[in-house]
Backbone as numpy.savetxt, mean C-alpha at the origin, in Angstrom:
# Nx Ny Nz CAx CAy CAz Cx Cy Cz
-0.66 20.50 3.20 -1.98 19.20 2.79 -1.82 18.90 1.45
-1.33 18.52 1.04 -1.28 16.70 0.06 -2.10 16.50 -0.18
-2.37 15.96 -1.35 -3.36 14.97 -2.33 -2.95 14.61 -2.28
-3.03 12.97 -1.77 -2.88 11.38 -1.38 -3.97 11.01 -2.29
-3.25 9.65 -2.61 -4.77 8.35 -3.01 -4.12 7.43 -2.98
-4.91 6.27 -2.67 -4.05 4.43 -2.29 -5.34 3.95 -3.63
-4.26 3.08 -3.83 -5.01 2.33 -5.84 -4.89 0.38 -4.85
-6.20 0.36 -4.70 -5.27 -0.87 -4.05 -6.17 -2.41 -5.34
-5.66 -3.61 -5.34 -6.80 -4.45 -5.27 -6.69 -5.62 -3.94
-7.85 -5.51 -4.07 -8.81 -6.77 -2.43 -8.98 -7.89 -3.39
-8.98 -8.93 -3.18 -9.58 -10.55 -3.42 -10.77 -10.79 -2.56
-10.73 -10.47 -1.80 -11.11 -11.59 0.03 -12.46 -10.74 0.71
-11.96 -9.31 0.55 -11.94 -8.02 1.92 -10.97 -7.76 2.09
-9.81 -8.45 3.02 -9.03 -7.65 3.32 -8.45 -6.89 3.11
-7.19 -7.28 1.57 -6.02 -5.74 1.23 -7.57 -4.36 1.75
-8.46 -4.68 1.48 -10.24 -3.07 1.17 -9.48 -2.96 2.78
-10.01 -3.71 3.71 -10.27 -2.97 5.26 -8.66 -1.77 5.26
-7.57 -3.32 4.75 -5.97 -2.12 5.18 -6.05 -0.54 4.82
-6.39 -0.52 2.52 -6.19 0.51 2.16 -7.60 1.66 3.24
-8.47 1.18 3.85 -9.30 1.86 4.68 -8.47 2.90 5.12
-7.50 1.87 6.22 -7.32 2.68 7.57 -6.24 3.51 6.64
-4.86 3.08 5.56 -4.31 3.54 5.12 -5.05 5.74 4.70
-5.87 5.26 4.13 -6.93 6.27 2.89 -7.18 7.09 4.89
-7.31 6.52 5.52 -7.82 7.93 6.60 -6.42 8.19 6.87
-5.54 7.41 7.28 -3.70 8.47 8.58 -3.40 9.04 6.88
-3.74 8.78 5.89 -3.43 9.55 4.93 -4.66 10.72 4.24
-5.95 10.67 4.62 -6.72 11.63 4.17 -6.61 11.11 2.57
-6.50 9.78 1.97 -6.42 10.18 0.51 -8.03 9.41 -0.05
-8.09 9.48 -1.60 -9.25 9.20 -1.34 -8.39 7.64 -1.79
-9.66 5.81 -1.75 -9.61 5.84 -2.10 -10.40 5.56 -3.87
-8.96 4.22 -4.41 -9.15 4.08 -5.52 -9.44 2.40 -6.29
-10.16 1.71 -6.10 -10.10 -0.13 -6.47 -9.93 -0.57 -7.37
-9.56 -1.34 -7.78 -9.01 -1.92 -8.74 -10.40 -2.84 -8.67
-10.63 -3.39 -9.73 -11.69 -4.43 -9.48 -11.24 -5.46 -9.85
-11.77 -7.03 -10.25 -11.84 -8.49 -10.64 -10.96 -8.21 -11.59
-11.23 -7.35 -12.24 -11.09 -7.43 -14.64 -9.39 -6.94 -13.86
-8.84 -6.26 -13.10 -7.69 -5.20 -12.74 -7.46 -3.35 -13.90
-9.71 -3.78 -13.94 -8.68 -2.49 -14.61 -9.69 -1.18 -13.33
-9.13 -0.29 -12.96 -10.26 1.15 -12.35 -10.72 1.97 -14.02
-11.23 2.65 -12.48 -12.64 3.95 -13.03 -11.32 4.54 -14.53
-12.33 5.38 -15.22 -11.56 6.30 -16.22 -10.91 6.65 -15.16
-12.15 7.76 -14.69 -11.50 9.02 -13.95 -10.35 9.17 -12.69
-10.04 7.52 -13.10 -9.85 7.75 -11.90 -7.42 7.11 -12.01
-7.60 7.71 -13.20 -6.46 7.55 -13.65 -6.01 9.34 -13.70
-6.79 9.87 -13.74 -6.73 11.72 -13.38 -7.03 11.80 -11.96
-7.34 11.35 -11.46 -6.98 11.61 -9.82 -5.84 11.29 -9.67
-5.10 9.50 -10.34 -3.79 9.05 -9.64 -2.51 10.34 -10.48
-3.45 10.71 -11.21 -2.20 11.39 -12.39 -2.53 13.23 -11.34
-2.83 14.32 -10.62 -3.56 14.87 -10.23 -2.38 14.96 -8.30
-2.67 13.34 -7.72 -2.10 13.04 -6.34 -0.44 13.57 -6.71
-0.24 14.00 -5.59 1.22 14.74 -5.02 1.65 13.30 -4.65
1.53 12.43 -3.51 1.61 11.26 -2.88 0.36 9.89 -3.52
1.03 8.67 -3.97 0.30 7.50 -4.45 0.50 6.01 -3.68
-0.48 5.75 -2.87 0.74 4.73 -1.88 -0.24 3.04 -2.88
-0.12 1.85 -3.33 -0.29 1.32 -4.46 -0.70 0.11 -2.44
-1.51 -1.07 -2.77 -2.14 -1.65 -2.24 -2.22 -2.77 -3.46
-2.19 -4.10 -2.20 -2.21 -5.61 -2.70 -1.50 -6.55 -1.84
-2.07 -7.97 -1.97 -2.18 -8.57 -1.58 -0.98 -9.59 -2.38
-0.36 -10.33 -1.38 -0.02 -10.80 -1.54 -0.16 -12.15 -1.52
0.10 -13.12 -3.48 -1.13 -14.76 -3.29 0.97 -15.08 -3.54
1.67 -16.39 -3.49 2.29 -16.94 -4.50 4.25 -16.23 -4.44
3.81 -15.52 -3.40 4.97 -14.86 -2.95 5.34 -12.87 -4.04
3.42 -12.61 -4.42 3.83 -12.01 -5.07 2.20 -11.33 -5.54
1.93 -10.03 -5.97 1.20 -9.48 -6.04 -0.37 -10.45 -7.16
-1.08 -10.19 -7.89 -2.01 -10.68 -8.54 -2.25 -10.00 -9.26
-2.90 -10.98 -9.92 -2.21 -10.43 -11.73 -3.51 -9.28 -11.98
-4.25 -9.13 -11.05 -5.60 -7.82 -11.14 -4.39 -6.69 -11.42
-3.66 -6.59 -9.81 -2.58 -5.76 -9.52 -1.61 -5.30 -10.55
-1.70 -6.45 -11.62 -0.29 -6.59 -12.56 -0.89 -6.22 -14.39
-1.70 -6.51 -13.49 -2.70 -6.24 -14.83 -3.12 -4.16 -14.58
-3.45 -3.72 -13.59 -3.08 -2.25 -13.51 -1.38 -1.45 -14.01
-0.52 -2.05 -12.98 0.94 -1.76 -13.22 0.97 -1.69 -14.67
1.48 -2.79 -15.43 0.78 -2.16 -16.72 0.97 -1.53 -17.50
-0.88 -1.43 -17.07 -1.99 -0.38 -17.13 -0.60 1.35 -17.71
0.02 1.43 -16.19 0.88 2.90 -16.11 2.04 2.56 -16.93
2.00 2.06 -17.94 3.62 2.11 -18.83 3.18 3.70 -19.49
1.45 3.68 -20.51 0.78 5.26 -20.70 1.72 6.38 -20.20
1.53 6.77 -18.59 2.40 6.90 -17.46 3.19 7.45 -17.58
3.80 5.49 -17.56 5.73 6.01 -17.64 6.69 6.28 -18.99
5.61 6.56 -19.87 5.88 7.04 -21.00 6.13 8.63 -21.60
5.25 9.14 -20.37 5.55 10.70 -20.71 5.88 11.11 -19.43
6.81 10.06 -18.44 6.93 10.04 -17.12 6.34 11.07 -16.38
4.86 11.08 -16.98 3.29 11.84 -15.52 3.66 11.76 -13.75
4.45 10.15 -13.42 4.97 10.67 -12.25 5.50 10.71 -11.75
6.80 11.78 -12.25 8.41 11.62 -11.87 8.41 12.16 -10.96
9.21 12.10 -9.59 9.31 12.65 -8.64 7.82 12.65 -7.79
6.76 12.16 -8.26 5.49 11.85 -6.92 6.05 11.09 -5.98
5.47 11.48 -5.30 5.84 10.59 -3.90 4.81 9.05 -2.93
5.70 7.36 -3.18 4.61 6.51 -2.93 5.09 5.90 -1.91
3.89 4.47 -1.66 4.38 3.43 -0.92 3.39 2.82 -1.21
3.87 1.54 0.07 2.30 1.14 -0.49 2.69 -0.26 0.97
1.60 -1.05 0.55 1.33 -2.24 1.48 0.65 -3.56 0.71
1.02 -4.72 1.56 0.56 -5.24 0.72 0.07 -6.60 2.41
0.01 -7.09 2.23 -0.71 -8.84 3.42 -0.51 -10.48 2.82
-0.66 -10.98 4.35 -1.03 -12.46 3.36 -1.18 -12.97 4.14
-1.62 -14.61 4.29 -2.01 -14.37 5.70 -1.32 -15.11 6.46
-0.02 -15.17 6.24 1.31 -16.01 6.87 2.09 -14.63 7.93
2.39 -14.94 8.91 3.17 -13.46 9.98 4.17 -13.75 8.41
4.50 -14.03 7.87 5.88 -13.31 6.94 5.62 -13.94 5.30
4.92 -15.13 4.83 4.06 -15.25 3.66 5.16 -14.34 2.29
6.12 -14.47 2.83 7.18 -13.27 0.92 6.03 -12.76 0.43
5.82 -11.92 1.75 6.02 -10.19 1.45 6.57 -9.12 1.22
7.33 -8.81 1.52 9.26 -8.12 0.93 9.84 -8.74 -0.49
9.08 -9.95 -1.03 9.13 -9.40 -2.50 7.79 -8.78 -3.01
6.44 -9.04 -2.24 5.45 -8.24 -2.69 6.21 -6.70 -3.07
6.34 -5.89 -1.26 6.46 -4.53 -1.19 8.02 -4.32 -2.63
8.86 -5.11 -2.23 9.63 -4.76 -2.89 9.52 -4.86 -4.89
8.33 -5.21 -5.34 7.87 -5.38 -6.96 6.55 -3.92 -6.76
6.27 -3.67 -5.66 5.20 -1.92 -5.47 6.97 -1.05 -5.75
7.47 -1.29 -4.70 9.17 -0.27 -5.24 9.56 0.17 -5.77
9.92 -1.13 -6.50 10.55 -1.09 -7.88 8.75 -0.98 -9.03
8.25 -0.24 -9.31 7.13 0.12 -10.26 7.23 1.76 -9.82
6.61 1.43 -8.27 7.27 2.93 -8.02 8.81 4.19 -8.53
9.78 3.41 -8.61 11.20 3.41 -8.73 11.26 3.53 -10.32
10.09 2.88 -10.86 10.46 3.27 -12.59 9.55 4.81 -12.70
8.69 4.79 -12.32 8.62 5.56 -12.28 8.86 7.55 -12.16
10.01 7.14 -11.42 11.37 8.12 -11.35 10.19 8.78 -9.67
8.99 8.04 -8.85 8.79 8.10 -7.78 10.01 8.04 -6.17
9.57 8.58 -5.37 10.36 8.91 -4.65 9.40 7.86 -2.92
9.68 6.58 -2.86 9.42 5.81 -2.32 9.75 5.73 -0.90
8.44 5.73 -0.24 8.72 6.58 2.05 9.00 4.93 2.52
9.32 4.74 2.86 9.72 3.89 3.86 8.25 3.71 5.43
8.57 2.38 6.12 7.01 2.42 6.83 8.00 3.85 8.17
8.61 3.83 8.68 9.52 4.82 9.14 8.70 4.51 11.09
8.36 2.93 11.37 9.14 3.00 12.75 9.50 1.87 12.68
9.74 1.50 14.19 10.28 0.10 15.45 9.26 -0.76 14.79
10.51 -1.40 14.73 10.30 -2.65 15.17 9.18 -3.22 16.61
8.13 -4.23 16.64 7.84 -4.81 17.84 7.84 -5.74 18.41
9.70 -5.88 18.56 10.74 -6.77 18.86 10.73 -7.54 20.26
10.09 -6.76 21.74 10.36 -7.38 22.45 9.31 -8.46 22.87
9.80 -9.39 24.40 9.24 -10.95 24.81 7.60 -10.32 24.75
7.27 -9.66 25.46 6.48 -8.14 25.65 5.31 -8.21 25.05
5.78 -8.29 23.78 5.79 -7.42 22.46 3.83 -8.66 22.18
2.82 -7.83 21.19 2.20 -8.25 21.58 1.20 -8.58 19.18
0.67 -8.86 18.78 -0.44 -8.20 17.75 -0.95 -7.30 18.00
-1.25 -6.64 19.04 -1.69 -5.46 19.17 -1.14 -4.15 18.98
0.23 -4.61 19.01 1.36 -3.65 19.01 1.86 -3.24 17.11
2.38 -1.92 17.34 2.70 -1.11 16.06 4.25 -2.55 15.50
3.46 -2.65 14.35 4.85 -2.60 14.15 5.26 -3.78 14.49
4.57 -4.63 14.69 4.93 -6.12 14.88 4.84 -6.98 14.11
4.89 -6.62 13.14 5.39 -7.92 11.41 7.21 -7.70 11.31
7.93 -6.49 11.79 8.98 -5.72 12.11 9.31 -5.61 10.27
8.49 -4.67 9.68 8.06 -3.96 8.39 9.28 -3.00 8.37
9.97 -2.71 7.10 11.27 -1.19 7.21 10.44 -0.24 5.64
10.46 -1.92 4.81 10.42 -0.73 3.64 8.96 -0.18 2.94
7.85 -0.50 4.19 6.85 -0.13 3.23 5.17 -1.14 5.00
4.47 -2.00 4.93 3.85 -1.84 5.26 3.49 -3.05 5.01
3.13 -4.44 6.06 2.97 -5.53 6.21 2.27 -5.96 7.49
1.11 -6.06 6.54 -0.05 -7.02 7.34 -0.28 -8.59 7.33
-0.58 -9.41 8.36 -1.40 -10.56 8.24 -2.48 -10.38 7.89
-3.43 -11.46 7.97 -5.20 -11.57 7.51 -4.66 -12.86 7.72
-5.34 -13.28 9.04 -5.80 -14.77 8.96 -6.74 -15.25 7.88
-6.55 -16.88 7.41 -7.24 -17.00 6.47 -8.53 -17.28 6.90
-8.34 -18.12 8.14 -9.95 -18.97 7.87 -10.47 -17.51 9.17
-10.82 -15.95 8.85 -11.28 -15.48 9.07 -11.40 -14.40 7.98
-12.83 -13.45 8.96 -12.78 -11.98 7.54 -11.64 -10.93 7.76
-11.87 -10.28 6.86 -11.42 -8.22 7.31 -11.16 -7.66 9.20
-12.70 -8.45 9.60 -12.41 -7.82 11.41 -11.51 -8.79 12.13
-10.84 -9.32 11.40 -9.99 -10.62 12.67 -8.40 -9.65 11.82
-8.66 -8.91 11.16 -6.45 -8.01 11.26 -6.14 -7.45 12.30
-4.98 -8.03 13.45 -4.68 -7.88 14.26 -4.98 -6.07 14.29
-5.76 -5.76 16.02 -5.44 -3.50 15.30 -4.15 -3.36 15.75
-3.33 -4.14 16.10 -2.03 -4.19 15.90 -1.46 -3.08 14.79
-2.06 -4.22 13.08 -1.60 -3.71 12.24 -2.43 -2.73 11.65
-3.58 -2.78 11.47 -4.05 -1.62 11.46 -4.03 -0.52 12.62
-2.91 0.02 13.05 -3.00 1.17 13.33 -1.84 1.16 12.40
-0.69 0.34 12.75 0.18 1.24 11.64 -0.38 1.22 10.03
-1.03 1.14 9.99 -2.12 0.80 8.40 -1.77 2.58 8.75
-2.48 2.72 9.71 -2.93 4.20 9.24 -1.86 5.29 9.62
-0.87 4.67 10.78 0.33 5.47 10.66 1.19 5.01 9.16
0.95 4.92 9.10 1.68 4.37 8.14 1.14 5.52 6.29
0.23 5.52 6.84 -0.42 6.07 5.26 -0.13 8.26 5.87
-0.25 8.46 7.66 0.36 10.01 7.48 1.46 9.91 7.47
2.09 9.15 7.59 4.17 9.26 7.33 4.23 9.81 5.81
3.06 9.15 5.02 2.81 9.30 3.32 2.43 10.43 2.95
1.82 11.19 3.83 0.86 11.75 3.10 1.83 13.91 4.09
2.56 13.53 4.55 3.25 13.83 5.31 4.58 14.26 4.56
5.20 13.26 4.20 6.23 13.64 4.02 5.72 13.62 1.87
4.80 13.38 1.49 4.99 14.02 0.11 4.24 16.02 0.76
3.54 16.36 1.68 3.73 17.95 2.26 4.68 18.42 2.02
5.42 18.20 2.39 6.45 18.55 1.47 7.66 18.38 0.67
7.04 17.68 -0.05 7.31 18.47 -1.56 6.15 19.35 -2.03
5.52 19.04 -1.21 4.37 19.97 -2.84 4.03 21.59 -2.01
């Protein structure tokens, strides 16, 4: 069994709901980045002691929001000592559009993990890309680098498609399983 932490920022509640599904799959501890871009001081110990860290942030204007960026910049203290070297990492993002430039955000999360010397875990699921596919199917957005989720802009977190939520749960399981292989 590996220890996994999901650290995320959620501006409107959609990313929080996704983080909960990812954490359920990974049996992970949730760490929320607050509206000021900070995490609790004790959360740093959780991240440092985790075997795997999963980053989560919405995609705003083609990247993650400043609150996540502030957290990412704060990890430079850990980077300097190589404290997260060889940890397992994953990441997820959501936006209102089906595409919404989410891939750019995932690559930024992957780059952050790579700067820490981490081992990135891909989504590992085939896309649901047939004519019969629906938003209730797993990986219906066809992601591969990490978890992609669509959150309707005119509805709350309860309107996130069930296929995206199941994909989130399965991705959490995958990251935790990969981390267990290294633990």
